[in-house]
Tab-separated table of C-alpha atoms and ligand atoms in Angstrom:
chain	number	residue	atom	x	y	z
X	237	UNK	CA	51.049	-85.625	5.280
X	238	UNK	CA	49.541	-88.405	3.683
X	239	UNK	CA	49.866	-91.585	4.217
X	240	UNK	CA	52.970	-94.474	4.572
X	241	UNK	CA	55.135	-91.736	5.146
X	242	UNK	CA	58.181	-91.080	7.190
X	243	UNK	CA	59.808	-88.155	9.113
X	244	UNK	CA	63.002	-89.100	9.298
X	245	UNK	CA	65.079	-86.480	10.822
X	246	UNK	CA	64.002	-85.502	14.506
X	247	UNK	CA	65.675	-84.378	17.721
X	248	UNK	CA	64.315	-84.449	21.522
X	249	UNK	CA	65.199	-84.259	25.124
X	250	UNK	CA	67.913	-86.459	24.579
X	251	UNK	CA	69.553	-83.822	22.838
X	252	UNK	CA	68.612	-80.358	21.953
X	253	UNK	CA	65.363	-80.814	21.087
X	254	UNK	CA	62.653	-79.688	24.062
X	255	UNK	CA	59.828	-82.898	23.579
X	256	UNK	CA	60.558	-85.915	25.180
X	257	UNK	CA	61.100	-88.665	22.410
X	258	UNK	CA	57.890	-91.262	23.616
X	259	UNK	CA	56.010	-87.305	23.147
X	260	UNK	CA	57.708	-87.139	19.522
X	261	UNK	CA	56.650	-90.051	18.727
X	262	UNK	CA	53.189	-89.916	20.128
X	263	UNK	CA	52.840	-86.794	18.177
X	264	UNK	CA	53.620	-88.442	14.667
X	265	UNK	CA	50.884	-90.987	15.057
X	266	UNK	CA	48.922	-88.879	16.045
X	267	UNK	CA	49.700	-86.807	12.988
X	268	UNK	CA	49.067	-89.880	10.986
X	269	UNK	CA	52.828	-90.661	9.615
X	270	UNK	CA	53.612	-94.236	9.473
X	271	UNK	CA	57.408	-93.961	11.586
X	272	UNK	CA	59.736	-91.134	12.839
X	273	UNK	CA	63.797	-91.384	12.764
X	274	UNK	CA	65.010	-90.599	15.852
X	275	UNK	CA	68.368	-88.565	14.958
X	276	UNK	CA	69.531	-87.355	18.366
X	277	UNK	CA	73.209	-85.272	17.830
X	278	UNK	CA	76.030	-87.164	19.362
X	279	UNK	CA	73.590	-89.553	21.289
X	280	UNK	CA	71.612	-92.792	21.349
X	281	UNK	CA	69.976	-91.968	24.839
X	282	UNK	CA	66.435	-91.513	22.918
X	283	UNK	CA	66.020	-94.547	21.094
X	284	UNK	CA	65.129	-97.205	23.852
X	285	UNK	CA	62.106	-94.528	25.090
X	286	UNK	CA	60.792	-93.758	21.620
X	287	UNK	CA	60.857	-97.684	20.368
X	288	UNK	CA	58.538	-98.500	23.366
X	289	UNK	CA	56.330	-95.454	22.206
X	290	UNK	CA	56.782	-97.128	18.948
X	291	UNK	CA	55.259	-100.205	19.335
X	292	UNK	CA	52.629	-98.422	22.467
X	293	UNK	CA	51.263	-95.755	19.354
X	294	UNK	CA	51.981	-98.473	17.019
X	295	UNK	CA	54.181	-96.698	14.120
X	296	UNK	CA	57.405	-97.732	13.565
X	297	UNK	CA	60.341	-96.266	14.796
X	298	UNK	CA	63.829	-96.037	13.023
X	299	UNK	CA	66.583	-96.503	15.603
X	300	UNK	CA	69.118	-93.324	14.911
X	301	UNK	CA	72.041	-90.792	15.260
X	302	UNK	CA	73.324	-87.253	13.750
X	303	UNK	CA	76.936	-87.413	14.229
X	304	UNK	CA	78.491	-84.410	13.585
X	305	UNK	CA	82.096	-83.852	11.971
X	306	UNK	CA	84.876	-81.319	10.629
X	307	UNK	CA	85.904	-80.838	7.741
X	308	UNK	CA	87.881	-78.240	6.012
X	309	UNK	CA	87.096	-75.732	8.822
X	310	UNK	CA	82.439	-76.346	8.440
X	311	UNK	CA	80.806	-78.847	10.712
X	312	UNK	CA	79.268	-81.487	8.254
X	313	UNK	CA	76.727	-83.754	9.878
X	314	UNK	CA	75.949	-87.289	9.273
X	315	UNK	CA	73.409	-89.110	9.578
X	316	UNK	CA	72.818	-92.875	11.018
X	317	UNK	CA	69.884	-94.830	10.625
X	318	UNK	CA	69.105	-98.542	12.090
X	319	UNK	CA	72.379	-98.635	14.272
X	320	UNK	CA	72.798	-100.797	16.972
X	321	UNK	CA	72.315	-98.276	19.482
X	322	UNK	CA	74.449	-100.962	21.986
X	323	UNK	CA	77.455	-101.203	19.972
X	324	UNK	CA	80.484	-101.058	21.617
X	325	UNK	CA	82.648	-98.398	19.357
X	326	UNK	CA	79.982	-96.610	18.552
X	327	UNK	CA	79.897	-96.218	23.038
X	328	UNK	CA	82.768	-95.676	23.178
X	329	UNK	CA	82.870	-92.375	21.239
X	330	UNK	CA	80.006	-91.210	22.396
X	331	UNK	CA	81.095	-90.670	25.611
X	332	UNK	CA	84.036	-89.441	24.556
X	333	UNK	CA	82.311	-86.033	22.352
X	334	UNK	CA	79.776	-86.174	25.899
X	335	UNK	CA	82.562	-85.666	27.813
X	336	UNK	CA	84.408	-83.383	25.049
X	337	UNK	CA	80.960	-81.144	24.872
X	338	UNK	CA	80.194	-81.117	28.955
X	339	UNK	CA	84.342	-79.630	28.993
X	340	UNK	CA	83.189	-77.098	26.081
X	341	UNK	CA	80.096	-75.837	27.371
X	342	UNK	CA	81.463	-75.157	30.811
X	343	UNK	CA	84.454	-72.808	28.727
X	344	UNK	CA	81.641	-70.891	27.013
X	345	UNK	CA	79.655	-69.889	30.325
X	346	UNK	CA	82.928	-68.788	31.716
X	347	UNK	CA	83.110	-66.928	27.899
X	348	UNK	CA	80.212	-65.116	27.981
X	349	UNK	CA	80.403	-64.515	31.713
X	350	UNK	CA	83.462	-62.573	30.823
X	351	UNK	CA	81.687	-60.662	28.253
X	352	UNK	CA	79.521	-59.306	31.223
X	353	UNK	CA	76.672	-61.739	30.419
X	354	UNK	CA	76.609	-64.021	33.459
X	355	UNK	CA	74.889	-67.487	33.504
X	356	UNK	CA	73.839	-70.119	36.088
X	357	UNK	CA	76.606	-73.515	35.224
X	358	UNK	CA	73.536	-75.490	37.127
X	359	UNK	CA	71.058	-73.562	34.943
X	360	UNK	CA	72.683	-74.560	31.975
X	361	UNK	CA	73.517	-78.350	32.873
X	362	UNK	CA	69.378	-78.456	34.216
X	363	UNK	CA	68.614	-77.688	30.580
X	364	UNK	CA	70.862	-80.205	29.289
X	365	UNK	CA	69.979	-82.717	32.415
X	366	UNK	CA	69.877	-86.306	30.119
X	367	UNK	CA	70.773	-85.030	26.606
X	368	UNK	CA	73.761	-83.776	24.761
X	369	UNK	CA	75.048	-81.071	26.065
X	370	UNK	CA	75.051	-77.884	23.253
X	371	UNK	CA	74.948	-74.224	23.023
X	372	UNK	CA	71.001	-74.471	22.603
X	373	UNK	CA	71.368	-74.717	26.088
X	374	UNK	CA	72.885	-72.275	26.418
X	375	UNK	CA	71.691	-69.983	24.658
X	376	UNK	CA	68.092	-71.394	26.505
X	377	UNK	CA	69.527	-70.045	29.630
X	378	UNK	CA	70.740	-67.035	28.133
X	379	UNK	CA	67.057	-65.694	26.685
X	380	UNK	CA	65.633	-66.767	30.697
X	381	UNK	CA	68.523	-64.230	31.773
X	382	UNK	CA	67.086	-61.858	29.898
X	383	UNK	CA	70.546	-61.152	28.285
X	384	UNK	CA	68.880	-62.043	24.528
X	385	UNK	CA	65.195	-62.241	23.113
X	386	UNK	CA	64.834	-65.322	21.445
X	387	UNK	CA	67.806	-68.741	21.216
X	388	UNK	CA	68.220	-67.533	17.288
X	389	UNK	CA	69.668	-63.813	18.352
X	390	UNK	CA	72.177	-65.750	21.376
X	391	UNK	CA	73.775	-67.462	18.575
X	392	UNK	CA	73.871	-64.583	15.979
X	393	UNK	CA	75.306	-62.373	18.363
X	394	UNK	CA	77.060	-64.592	20.851
X	395	UNK	CA	77.544	-67.963	19.662
X	396	UNK	CA	78.184	-68.652	16.581
X	397	UNK	CA	81.523	-69.534	15.193
X	398	UNK	CA	82.986	-66.118	15.273
X	399	UNK	CA	81.266	-64.315	17.767
X	400	UNK	CA	82.620	-63.470	20.831
X	401	UNK	CA	81.338	-66.645	23.150
X	402	UNK	CA	82.100	-68.711	20.516
X	403	UNK	CA	84.781	-72.149	22.157
X	404	UNK	CA	85.399	-75.020	19.455
X	405	UNK	CA	85.230	-78.549	20.514
X	406	UNK	CA	87.343	-81.294	18.734
X	407	UNK	CA	85.061	-83.525	15.825
X	408	UNK	CA	85.634	-87.130	14.377
X	409	UNK	CA	85.937	-86.580	10.338
X	410	UNK	CA	83.394	-87.217	8.598
X	411	UNK	CA	84.720	-89.935	7.459
X	412	UNK	CA	85.221	-91.834	10.109
X	413	UNK	CA	81.296	-91.131	11.259
X	414	UNK	CA	80.257	-92.732	8.482
X	415	UNK	CA	82.639	-95.758	9.441
X	416	UNK	CA	81.407	-96.097	12.661
X	417	UNK	CA	78.414	-95.672	11.731
X	418	UNK	CA	79.033	-98.822	9.248
X	419	UNK	CA	80.383	-100.408	12.275
X	420	UNK	CA	77.805	-100.434	14.516
X	421	UNK	CA	75.009	-101.566	11.712
X	422	UNK	CA	73.668	-98.666	10.425
X	423	UNK	CA	73.671	-96.942	6.701
X	424	UNK	CA	74.978	-93.811	7.148
X	425	UNK	CA	73.450	-90.006	5.019
X	426	UNK	CA	75.002	-87.226	4.583
X	427	UNK	CA	72.745	-84.740	6.422
X	428	UNK	CA	71.593	-81.218	5.041
X	429	UNK	CA	74.266	-81.215	2.084
X	430	UNK	CA	72.677	-77.382	1.185
X	431	UNK	CA	73.860	-76.420	4.151
X	432	UNK	CA	77.585	-77.333	3.305
X	433	UNK	CA	79.638	-74.366	1.542
X	434	UNK	CA	81.918	-77.260	0.020
X	435	UNK	CA	79.840	-80.158	-1.935
X	436	UNK	CA	83.548	-81.807	-2.090
X	437	UNK	CA	83.303	-83.635	1.209
X	438	UNK	CA	80.849	-85.687	-0.591
X	439	UNK	CA	83.264	-87.425	-3.323
X	440	UNK	CA	85.348	-88.160	0.117
X	441	UNK	CA	82.279	-89.848	1.847
X	442	UNK	CA	81.037	-92.084	-0.846
X	443	UNK	CA	84.635	-93.831	-0.537
X	444	UNK	CA	83.770	-93.830	3.119
X	445	UNK	CA	80.867	-95.942	2.055
X	446	UNK	CA	78.774	-93.511	2.771
X	447	UNK	CA	74.555	-94.881	1.725
X	448	UNK	CA	72.054	-91.438	1.348
X	449	UNK	CA	71.866	-88.128	0.962
X	450	UNK	CA	69.163	-85.944	2.206
X	451	UNK	CA	67.810	-84.147	-0.319
X	452	UNK	CA	64.376	-83.107	1.444
X	453	UNK	CA	65.037	-80.992	3.546
X	454	UNK	CA	62.903	-77.252	4.926
X	455	UNK	CA	65.620	-75.020	4.462
X	456	UNK	CA	66.743	-76.512	1.145
X	457	UNK	CA	65.050	-74.191	-2.480
X	458	UNK	CA	62.980	-76.681	-4.771
X	459	UNK	CA	65.788	-76.331	-6.963
X	460	UNK	CA	68.619	-77.573	-4.190
X	461	UNK	CA	66.134	-80.910	-3.310
X	462	UNK	CA	66.530	-81.514	-7.241
X	463	UNK	CA	69.903	-80.782	-7.556
X	464	UNK	CA	70.851	-83.513	-4.406
X	465	UNK	CA	68.249	-86.227	-5.512
X	466	UNK	CA	69.906	-86.218	-8.912
X	467	UNK	CA	73.608	-86.174	-7.471
X	468	UNK	CA	72.515	-88.389	-5.172
X	469	UNK	CA	71.015	-91.450	-7.734
X	470	UNK	CA	74.390	-90.340	-9.784
X	471	UNK	CA	75.865	-92.056	-7.205
X	472	UNK	CA	74.025	-94.559	-6.191
X	473	UNK	CA	72.637	-93.198	-2.590
X	474	UNK	CA	68.841	-93.186	-1.300
X	475	UNK	CA	67.640	-90.068	-0.981
X	476	UNK	CA	66.074	-89.294	2.557
X	477	UNK	CA	64.266	-86.352	3.636
X	478	UNK	CA	63.004	-85.080	6.961
X	479	UNK	CA	62.008	-81.605	9.227
X	480	UNK	CA	64.712	-81.572	11.549
X	481	UNK	CA	62.267	-80.981	14.391
X	482	UNK	CA	63.486	-79.772	17.805
X	483	UNK	CA	59.914	-78.911	19.347
X	484	UNK	CA	58.007	-75.541	18.576
X	485	UNK	CA	60.550	-72.565	18.416
X	486	UNK	CA	63.956	-74.405	18.080
X	487	UNK	CA	65.754	-75.301	14.594
X	488	UNK	CA	64.518	-75.181	11.492
X	489	UNK	CA	61.392	-73.803	10.798
X	490	UNK	CA	59.167	-77.241	10.528
X	491	UNK	CA	56.400	-78.762	11.839
X	492	UNK	CA	57.020	-82.609	12.599
X	493	UNK	CA	56.140	-84.397	9.765
X	494	UNK	CA	56.437	-81.572	7.284
X	495	UNK	CA	59.142	-83.823	5.194
X	496	UNK	CA	59.176	-86.895	4.550
X	497	UNK	CA	59.781	-89.721	2.608
X	498	UNK	CA	57.321	-92.540	1.502
X	499	UNK	CA	58.337	-96.638	2.981
X	500	UNK	CA	60.297	-97.741	0.432
X	501	UNK	CA	62.897	-95.455	1.452
X	502	UNK	CA	62.950	-96.640	4.568
X	503	UNK	CA	62.871	-100.458	3.485
X	504	UNK	CA	65.921	-99.081	1.168
X	505	UNK	CA	68.361	-97.518	4.450
X	506	UNK	CA	66.870	-100.930	5.582
X	507	UNK	CA	68.644	-103.291	3.593
X	508	UNK	CA	72.041	-101.508	3.007
X	509	UNK	CA	72.086	-101.412	7.038
X	510	UNK	CA	71.872	-104.504	6.601
X	511	UNK	CA	74.818	-104.485	3.833
X	512	UNK	CA	73.004	-104.826	0.747
X	513	UNK	CA	73.168	-102.982	-2.104
X	514	UNK	CA	76.337	-102.689	-3.409
X	515	UNK	CA	77.961	-102.526	0.730
X	516	UNK	CA	80.107	-105.671	0.939
X	517	UNK	CA	79.875	-104.984	4.954
X	518	UNK	CA	83.096	-106.133	5.260
X	519	UNK	CA	83.874	-102.982	7.926
X	520	UNK	CA	80.232	-103.715	9.394
X	521	UNK	CA	81.961	-107.850	10.566
X	522	UNK	CA	85.188	-105.748	12.191
X	523	UNK	CA	82.865	-103.667	14.226
X	524	UNK	CA	83.327	-105.249	17.975
X	525	UNK	CA	87.077	-104.155	17.413
X	526	UNK	CA	88.680	-101.228	19.078
X	527	UNK	CA	91.375	-99.612	17.655
X	528	UNK	CA	92.402	-96.243	15.949
X	529	UNK	CA	88.704	-95.564	13.325
X	530	UNK	CA	90.311	-94.072	10.201
N	313	AMP	P1	76.993	-77.748	19.152
N	313	AMP	O1	76.190	-78.735	19.465
N	313	AMP	O2	76.638	-77.198	20.836
N	313	AMP	O3	77.352	-77.438	18.680
N	313	AMP	O4	75.190	-76.487	18.969
N	313	AMP	C1	75.003	-77.177	17.763
N	313	AMP	C2	73.465	-76.788	17.693
N	313	AMP	O5	72.807	-75.520	17.963
N	313	AMP	C3	72.837	-77.140	16.259
N	313	AMP	O6	72.284	-78.682	16.376
N	313	AMP	C4	71.755	-76.526	16.868
N	313	AMP	O7	70.670	-77.194	16.907
N	313	AMP	C5	71.733	-74.887	17.195
N	313	AMP	N1	72.039	-73.796	16.515
N	313	AMP	C6	73.404	-73.974	15.174
N	313	AMP	N2	73.229	-72.789	14.976
N	313	AMP	C7	71.879	-72.055	15.377
N	313	AMP	C8	71.053	-70.476	15.444
N	313	AMP	N3	71.731	-69.970	14.475
N	313	AMP	N4	69.981	-70.868	15.631
N	313	AMP	C9	69.670	-71.248	16.288
N	313	AMP	N5	69.753	-72.613	16.900
N	313	AMP	C10	71.239	-73.168	16.605
N	314	FE	FE1	70.311	-79.205	16.987
N	315	FE	FE1	72.338	-80.924	11.134
N	316	ZN	ZN1	69.565	-82.277	13.092
C-alpha cells in the first residue's frame, strides 16, 4: 500500500457502512494509510467523529460526502471533498434527503410484507440507527429473518431497481449535487464512472463545475482506470480513487486502503475546493443563499 497513500472513498455507520467512523479511522492508521476520505451517502454525520479520531491516530481525515442523484433513469453518485459539514444550504438538502429516505424505506417494508416477507420496521430502524437509512438496512433485516442468504441476494431478488420490492425515491439532479457541494466549499468528483451505462452526463457535470473523476475503483477494469484517467486529464479534472469500503463482506470487494491515491491528489482537491484550478469560486460566495439550486 505504501506510505503517504489516501483511500478517498469510505463509508461508516453514518450511512450504510458497518464500522463506526472512529473504527474506520483507527484501522486506516493501523494499515499505514496517511489519511482517509469519509464519504457517507447523503450525510456528513460521521465527519466530526472521524476528524477527532484522525487527530488521535495522527492521520488526515478529509471531510466528504457521496451525494446520490439521478440522470436518465440511472443513479449517478457525486463525491464532495473538503465540504463545510455545517453549511446551511447543504444541511437543508441533507435533511430533506433523510426524510425522503425514511418514507421510502417504510414503503419498501410494506412492499416486502406484501410479498410474504414481513420484517419488523423497528428492526430496520435499529439497523439504520444514527445513519442514512437505505436498502442495505432492509436487506440486512431480510438476511436476519432468514428470507435470503446474503445482502447481495436480497438486492438481486427483491431490492434492485426493477425487482418487486423496489420503491423509487426523489433524487437531486447530478448538476444540483455538484453545485451544492461547491456552495458548501467542496470539490465535486464523479464517483465510479465505470458503473454508468451512459457517460453523457460527464460533459454536463463539467459545465456545473465538476472538479474530479474517480478513475481508480475496485470494480473498474484496468483499461477503465486508464480510460477515465485519460478523460479526466483531458478535461482538466483531478483523477482520484478509493475502495468504497463499507465494512467486511458489504459493498465492493475491496478492503479499506486497497485502492489509494498519493498525497498530491489530496492537495489538488483541497486547492480546488478553495477556488483554485480554474474555479472562480463564485458559486461558493453566494453559498448562504437558500433558493432553488438550478
Ligand atoms: P439506497 O441508498 O437505499 O438507494 O441503496 C443503495 C445502496 O445499496 C448503495 O449505496 C450500496 O451500498 C447498496 N447496494 C446497491 N446495490 C447493491 C447490490 N446489488 N448488492 C449489495 N448492496 C448494494
Ligand atoms: Fe453504499
Ligand atoms: Fe457510490
Ligand atoms: Zn460509496
